[in-house]
Amino acid sequence: MTVRPVLTAPHPVLREVSKPVTSFDDGLKTLIADMFDSMYAEKGIGLAAVQIGEPLQLIVMDLTGKGEDTTAQKIYINPVLSDPSETLIPYEEGCLSVPEYYDEVLRPDAITVTYQDASGTTHTERATGLFAVCIQHEMDHLAGKLFIDYLSKLRRDRALDRVKKVVRERNRADD
Ligand code: ZN
C-alpha cells in the first residue's frame, strides 16, 4: 500500500500522451493498488496513471469516493470511447491535478467505453451520468489534456493561480 503524490498543473508530465498497457503482470497490479491508495488519500473519484507520473493508458475509478466497497472499484485499461450522445450536459468538474478549483464543462451525457480489465479481458459498457463525465475527464488525461483546457483563458489562468497557492500552502504545512 503506497500513497504516491499526485502531480499538479502545470507539471509537464501531465501533458504527455499515455502509452498502451502491454503486460498484465504483478507490476501492473501494484501500480493499480497504488493508484487507488493515492486517489482515496486525496478523496478523488477517478485517477489516471499519468497523474502519479506513469503515462500509461490506465484509469481507476470509484464513484462512491469512499473505498469501503471494493465492488465500486473500477479499472479501465487501454480504454476507447465511442458513440457519444448528441445531448451535452454541463457538470461542475474538479481534478486532483488542479486542486481546489471547480468549473463547469459541457460533455456528452452518455458514451460507450471499451476497455481491458487487470487480467486483459475486454469489456464494453455504456456510461451515463457521473460515470460518463468521469470516464471522459479521465480519458482526456490519457491524451495529455486537462479539464481547464475547455475554459476561457481568464478562467484557466485563475485555476492555475489557485493551484499555485494551494501547492504553496501544502509545502508550508509540510515544513
Ligand atoms: Zn483529472
PDB file of C-alpha atoms and ligand atoms in Angstrom:
ATOM      1  CA  MET A   1       0.000   0.000   0.000  1.00  0.00           C
ATOM      2  CA  THR A   2       1.658   3.143  -1.225  1.00  0.00           C
ATOM      3  CA  VAL A   3       0.209   6.612  -1.490  1.00  0.00           C
ATOM      4  CA  ARG A   4       2.078   8.377  -4.255  1.00  0.00           C
ATOM      5  CA  PRO A   5       1.989  12.149  -4.756  1.00  0.00           C
ATOM      6  CA  VAL A   6      -0.444  13.377  -7.412  1.00  0.00           C
ATOM      7  CA  LEU A   7       1.206  15.720  -9.926  1.00  0.00           C
ATOM      8  CA  THR A   8      -0.391  19.162 -10.204  1.00  0.00           C
ATOM      9  CA  ALA A   9      -0.681  21.538 -13.167  1.00  0.00           C
ATOM     10  CA  PRO A  10       1.396  22.786 -14.897  1.00  0.00           C
ATOM     11  CA  HIS A  11       3.658  19.726 -14.394  1.00  0.00           C
ATOM     12  CA  PRO A  12       4.899  18.761 -17.902  1.00  0.00           C
ATOM     13  CA  VAL A  13       4.264  15.004 -17.426  1.00  0.00           C
ATOM     14  CA  LEU A  14       0.512  15.769 -17.286  1.00  0.00           C
ATOM     15  CA  ARG A  15       0.823  16.840 -20.949  1.00  0.00           C
ATOM     16  CA  GLU A  16       2.309  13.517 -22.082  1.00  0.00           C
ATOM     17  CA  VAL A  17       0.260  11.146 -24.220  1.00  0.00           C
ATOM     18  CA  SER A  18      -0.103   7.849 -22.350  1.00  0.00           C
ATOM     19  CA  LYS A  19       1.123   4.600 -23.910  1.00  0.00           C
ATOM     20  CA  PRO A  20      -0.911   1.371 -24.087  1.00  0.00           C
ATOM     21  CA  VAL A  21      -0.523  -1.167 -21.295  1.00  0.00           C
ATOM     22  CA  THR A  22       1.088  -4.287 -22.808  1.00  0.00           C
ATOM     23  CA  SER A  23       1.955  -6.514 -19.838  1.00  0.00           C
ATOM     24  CA  PHE A  24      -0.730  -7.611 -17.397  1.00  0.00           C
ATOM     25  CA  ASP A  25       1.720  -8.626 -14.695  1.00  0.00           C
ATOM     26  CA  ASP A  26       2.351  -8.097 -10.968  1.00  0.00           C
ATOM     27  CA  GLY A  27       3.882  -4.688 -11.698  1.00  0.00           C
ATOM     28  CA  LEU A  28       0.562  -3.604 -13.178  1.00  0.00           C
ATOM     29  CA  LYS A  29      -1.346  -4.888 -10.132  1.00  0.00           C
ATOM     30  CA  THR A  30       0.973  -2.950  -7.797  1.00  0.00           C
ATOM     31  CA  LEU A  31       0.514   0.212  -9.858  1.00  0.00           C
ATOM     32  CA  ILE A  32      -3.290  -0.198  -9.746  1.00  0.00           C
ATOM     33  CA  ALA A  33      -3.212  -0.671  -5.941  1.00  0.00           C
ATOM     34  CA  ASP A  34      -1.023   2.443  -5.584  1.00  0.00           C
ATOM     35  CA  MET A  35      -3.451   4.398  -7.767  1.00  0.00           C
ATOM     36  CA  PHE A  36      -6.439   3.503  -5.570  1.00  0.00           C
ATOM     37  CA  ASP A  37      -4.455   4.376  -2.418  1.00  0.00           C
ATOM     38  CA  SER A  38      -3.346   7.703  -3.895  1.00  0.00           C
ATOM     39  CA  MET A  39      -6.873   8.519  -5.105  1.00  0.00           C
ATOM     40  CA  TYR A  40      -8.553   7.750  -1.766  1.00  0.00           C
ATOM     41  CA  ALA A  41      -5.846   9.686   0.128  1.00  0.00           C
ATOM     42  CA  GLU A  42      -6.972  12.803  -1.763  1.00  0.00           C
ATOM     43  CA  LYS A  43     -10.684  11.933  -1.714  1.00  0.00           C
ATOM     44  CA  GLY A  44     -10.914  11.626  -5.503  1.00  0.00           C
ATOM     45  CA  ILE A  45     -13.356   9.541  -7.546  1.00  0.00           C
ATOM     46  CA  GLY A  46     -11.121   8.939 -10.554  1.00  0.00           C
ATOM     47  CA  LEU A  47      -7.395   8.895 -11.320  1.00  0.00           C
ATOM     48  CA  ALA A  48      -5.311   8.337 -14.449  1.00  0.00           C
ATOM     49  CA  ALA A  49      -1.860   6.722 -14.095  1.00  0.00           C
ATOM     50  CA  VAL A  50      -0.168   9.772 -15.630  1.00  0.00           C
ATOM     51  CA  GLN A  51      -1.316  11.785 -12.603  1.00  0.00           C
ATOM     52  CA  ILE A  52       1.133   9.816 -10.454  1.00  0.00           C
ATOM     53  CA  GLY A  53       3.819  10.084 -13.128  1.00  0.00           C
ATOM     54  CA  GLU A  54       3.149   6.883 -15.132  1.00  0.00           C
ATOM     55  CA  PRO A  55       1.961   7.788 -18.640  1.00  0.00           C
ATOM     56  CA  LEU A  56       0.110   4.514 -19.276  1.00  0.00           C
ATOM     57  CA  GLN A  57      -3.433   4.011 -20.566  1.00  0.00           C
ATOM     58  CA  LEU A  58      -4.796   3.099 -17.156  1.00  0.00           C
ATOM     59  CA  ILE A  59      -7.646   4.663 -15.173  1.00  0.00           C
ATOM     60  CA  VAL A  60      -9.084   3.779 -11.771  1.00  0.00           C
ATOM     61  CA  MET A  61     -12.442   4.969 -10.547  1.00  0.00           C
ATOM     62  CA  ASP A  62     -14.678   4.689  -7.500  1.00  0.00           C
ATOM     63  CA  LEU A  63     -17.688   6.930  -7.833  1.00  0.00           C
ATOM     64  CA  THR A  64     -18.510   6.483  -4.107  1.00  0.00           C
ATOM     65  CA  GLY A  65     -15.103   8.012  -3.265  1.00  0.00           C
ATOM     66  CA  LYS A  66     -15.067   6.067  -0.010  1.00  0.00           C
ATOM     67  CA  GLY A  67     -13.085   2.906  -0.667  1.00  0.00           C
ATOM     68  CA  GLU A  68     -15.293   0.875   1.666  1.00  0.00           C
ATOM     69  CA  ASP A  69     -16.991  -1.199  -1.004  1.00  0.00           C
ATOM     70  CA  THR A  70     -14.397  -2.877  -3.232  1.00  0.00           C
ATOM     71  CA  THR A  71     -17.080  -3.742  -5.820  1.00  0.00           C
ATOM     72  CA  ALA A  72     -17.248   0.021  -6.507  1.00  0.00           C
ATOM     73  CA  GLN A  73     -13.589  -0.062  -7.595  1.00  0.00           C
ATOM     74  CA  LYS A  74     -13.386   0.105 -11.392  1.00  0.00           C
ATOM     75  CA  ILE A  75     -10.283  -0.331 -13.554  1.00  0.00           C
ATOM     76  CA  TYR A  76     -10.114   0.738 -17.213  1.00  0.00           C
ATOM     77  CA  ILE A  77      -7.057  -0.354 -19.202  1.00  0.00           C
ATOM     78  CA  ASN A  78      -6.427   0.753 -22.812  1.00  0.00           C
ATOM     79  CA  PRO A  79      -9.915   2.320 -22.897  1.00  0.00           C
ATOM     80  CA  VAL A  80     -11.527   3.582 -26.107  1.00  0.00           C
ATOM     81  CA  LEU A  81     -14.630   5.804 -26.242  1.00  0.00           C
ATOM     82  CA  SER A  82     -17.279   5.613 -28.962  1.00  0.00           C
ATOM     83  CA  ASP A  83     -20.840   6.578 -29.807  1.00  0.00           C
ATOM     84  CA  PRO A  84     -21.192   9.796 -27.750  1.00  0.00           C
ATOM     85  CA  SER A  85     -24.755  11.070 -27.272  1.00  0.00           C
ATOM     86  CA  GLU A  86     -25.733  14.269 -29.071  1.00  0.00           C
ATOM     87  CA  THR A  87     -27.081  15.680 -25.833  1.00  0.00           C
ATOM     88  CA  LEU A  88     -24.477  17.630 -23.879  1.00  0.00           C
ATOM     89  CA  ILE A  89     -24.781  18.267 -20.159  1.00  0.00           C
ATOM     90  CA  PRO A  90     -22.904  20.767 -18.003  1.00  0.00           C
ATOM     91  CA  TYR A  91     -21.173  19.386 -14.938  1.00  0.00           C
ATOM     92  CA  GLU A  92     -19.012  21.156 -12.389  1.00  0.00           C
ATOM     93  CA  GLU A  93     -15.737  19.251 -12.603  1.00  0.00           C
ATOM     94  CA  GLY A  94     -12.718  19.133 -10.361  1.00  0.00           C
ATOM     95  CA  CYS A  95      -9.381  17.348 -10.699  1.00  0.00           C
ATOM     96  CA  LEU A  96      -6.762  16.156  -8.214  1.00  0.00           C
ATOM     97  CA  SER A  97      -4.160  17.725 -10.545  1.00  0.00           C
ATOM     98  CA  VAL A  98      -5.971  21.084 -10.342  1.00  0.00           C
ATOM     99  CA  PRO A  99      -6.685  21.038  -6.594  1.00  0.00           C
ATOM    100  CA  GLU A 100      -9.440  23.159  -5.072  1.00  0.00           C
ATOM    101  CA  TYR A 101     -10.712  24.543  -8.381  1.00  0.00           C
ATOM    102  CA  TYR A 102     -14.078  23.615  -9.866  1.00  0.00           C
ATOM    103  CA  ASP A 103     -15.699  24.768 -13.092  1.00  0.00           C
ATOM    104  CA  GLU A 104     -18.401  23.773 -15.498  1.00  0.00           C
ATOM    105  CA  VAL A 105     -17.586  21.661 -18.571  1.00  0.00           C
ATOM    106  CA  LEU A 106     -20.053  20.515 -21.275  1.00  0.00           C
ATOM    107  CA  ARG A 107     -19.782  16.885 -22.357  1.00  0.00           C
ATOM    108  CA  PRO A 108     -21.994  14.225 -23.984  1.00  0.00           C
ATOM    109  CA  ASP A 109     -24.245  12.755 -21.280  1.00  0.00           C
ATOM    110  CA  ALA A 110     -23.760   9.172 -22.498  1.00  0.00           C
ATOM    111  CA  ILE A 111     -20.828   7.388 -24.146  1.00  0.00           C
ATOM    112  CA  THR A 112     -19.627   3.828 -24.719  1.00  0.00           C
ATOM    113  CA  VAL A 113     -16.311   2.658 -23.241  1.00  0.00           C
ATOM    114  CA  THR A 114     -14.452  -0.443 -24.408  1.00  0.00           C
ATOM    115  CA  TYR A 115     -11.545  -1.437 -22.167  1.00  0.00           C
ATOM    116  CA  GLN A 116      -9.493  -4.276 -20.718  1.00  0.00           C
ATOM    117  CA  ASP A 117      -9.565  -5.336 -17.071  1.00  0.00           C
ATOM    118  CA  ALA A 118      -6.487  -6.201 -14.961  1.00  0.00           C
ATOM    119  CA  SER A 119      -6.345  -9.707 -16.457  1.00  0.00           C
ATOM    120  CA  GLY A 120      -6.534  -8.401 -20.034  1.00  0.00           C
ATOM    121  CA  THR A 121     -10.155  -9.369 -20.768  1.00  0.00           C
ATOM    122  CA  THR A 122     -12.068  -6.890 -22.954  1.00  0.00           C
ATOM    123  CA  HIS A 123     -15.403  -5.378 -21.816  1.00  0.00           C
ATOM    124  CA  THR A 124     -17.825  -2.811 -23.224  1.00  0.00           C
ATOM    125  CA  GLU A 125     -20.092  -0.589 -21.106  1.00  0.00           C
ATOM    126  CA  ARG A 126     -22.466   2.283 -21.786  1.00  0.00           C
ATOM    127  CA  ALA A 127     -21.632   5.143 -19.420  1.00  0.00           C
ATOM    128  CA  THR A 128     -24.239   7.726 -18.363  1.00  0.00           C
ATOM    129  CA  GLY A 129     -24.479  10.478 -15.742  1.00  0.00           C
ATOM    130  CA  LEU A 130     -21.495  10.919 -13.404  1.00  0.00           C
ATOM    131  CA  PHE A 131     -19.828   7.801 -14.856  1.00  0.00           C
ATOM    132  CA  ALA A 132     -19.945   9.362 -18.342  1.00  0.00           C
ATOM    133  CA  VAL A 133     -18.498  12.641 -17.055  1.00  0.00           C
ATOM    134  CA  CYS A 134     -15.742  10.881 -15.117  1.00  0.00           C
ATOM    135  CA  ILE A 135     -14.637   8.498 -17.883  1.00  0.00           C
ATOM    136  CA  GLN A 136     -14.438  11.375 -20.388  1.00  0.00           C
ATOM    137  CA  HIS A 137     -12.470  13.501 -17.902  1.00  0.00           C
ATOM    138  CA  GLU A 138     -10.019  10.648 -17.250  1.00  0.00           C
ATOM    139  CA  MET A 139      -9.694   9.827 -20.964  1.00  0.00           C
ATOM    140  CA  ASP A 140      -8.579  13.429 -21.510  1.00  0.00           C
ATOM    141  CA  HIS A 141      -5.689  12.772 -19.086  1.00  0.00           C
ATOM    142  CA  LEU A 142      -4.523   9.900 -21.321  1.00  0.00           C
ATOM    143  CA  ALA A 143      -4.335  12.387 -24.207  1.00  0.00           C
ATOM    144  CA  GLY A 144      -2.400  14.928 -22.103  1.00  0.00           C
ATOM    145  CA  LYS A 145      -5.438  17.163 -21.632  1.00  0.00           C
ATOM    146  CA  LEU A 146      -6.893  18.779 -18.510  1.00  0.00           C
ATOM    147  CA  PHE A 147     -10.473  19.948 -17.924  1.00  0.00           C
ATOM    148  CA  ILE A 148      -9.275  23.537 -17.601  1.00  0.00           C
ATOM    149  CA  ASP A 149      -8.282  23.392 -21.299  1.00  0.00           C
ATOM    150  CA  TYR A 150     -12.015  23.750 -22.086  1.00  0.00           C
ATOM    151  CA  LEU A 151     -12.249  27.036 -20.167  1.00  0.00           C
ATOM    152  CA  SER A 152     -11.573  30.597 -21.282  1.00  0.00           C
ATOM    153  CA  LYS A 153      -8.002  31.827 -20.826  1.00  0.00           C
ATOM    154  CA  LEU A 154      -9.165  34.053 -17.973  1.00  0.00           C
ATOM    155  CA  ARG A 155     -10.668  31.128 -16.063  1.00  0.00           C
ATOM    156  CA  ARG A 156      -7.724  28.851 -16.873  1.00  0.00           C
ATOM    157  CA  ASP A 157      -5.288  31.436 -15.507  1.00  0.00           C
ATOM    158  CA  ARG A 158      -7.451  31.768 -12.405  1.00  0.00           C
ATOM    159  CA  ALA A 159      -7.362  27.978 -11.939  1.00  0.00           C
ATOM    160  CA  LEU A 160      -3.553  27.862 -12.297  1.00  0.00           C
ATOM    161  CA  ASP A 161      -3.171  30.741  -9.802  1.00  0.00           C
ATOM    162  CA  ARG A 162      -5.354  28.796  -7.386  1.00  0.00           C
ATOM    163  CA  VAL A 163      -3.200  25.653  -7.820  1.00  0.00           C
ATOM    164  CA  LYS A 164      -0.024  27.672  -7.215  1.00  0.00           C
ATOM    165  CA  LYS A 165      -1.478  28.989  -3.969  1.00  0.00           C
ATOM    166  CA  VAL A 166      -2.671  25.537  -2.826  1.00  0.00           C
ATOM    167  CA  VAL A 167       0.722  23.942  -3.580  1.00  0.00           C
ATOM    168  CA  ARG A 168       2.487  26.728  -1.670  1.00  0.00           C
ATOM    169  CA  GLU A 169       0.213  26.201   1.341  1.00  0.00           C
ATOM    170  CA  ARG A 170       0.763  22.430   1.235  1.00  0.00           C
ATOM    171  CA  ASN A 171       4.545  22.843   1.112  1.00  0.00           C
ATOM    172  CA  ARG A 172       4.368  25.207   4.078  1.00  0.00           C
ATOM    173  CA  ALA A 173       2.273  22.666   6.031  1.00  0.00           C
ATOM    174  CA  ASP A 174       4.930  20.005   5.312  1.00  0.00           C
ATOM    175  CA  ASP A 175       7.749  22.075   6.843  1.00  0.00           C
TER     176      ASP A 175
HETATM  177 ZN    ZN B   1      -8.426  14.937 -13.505  1.00  0.00          ZN
END
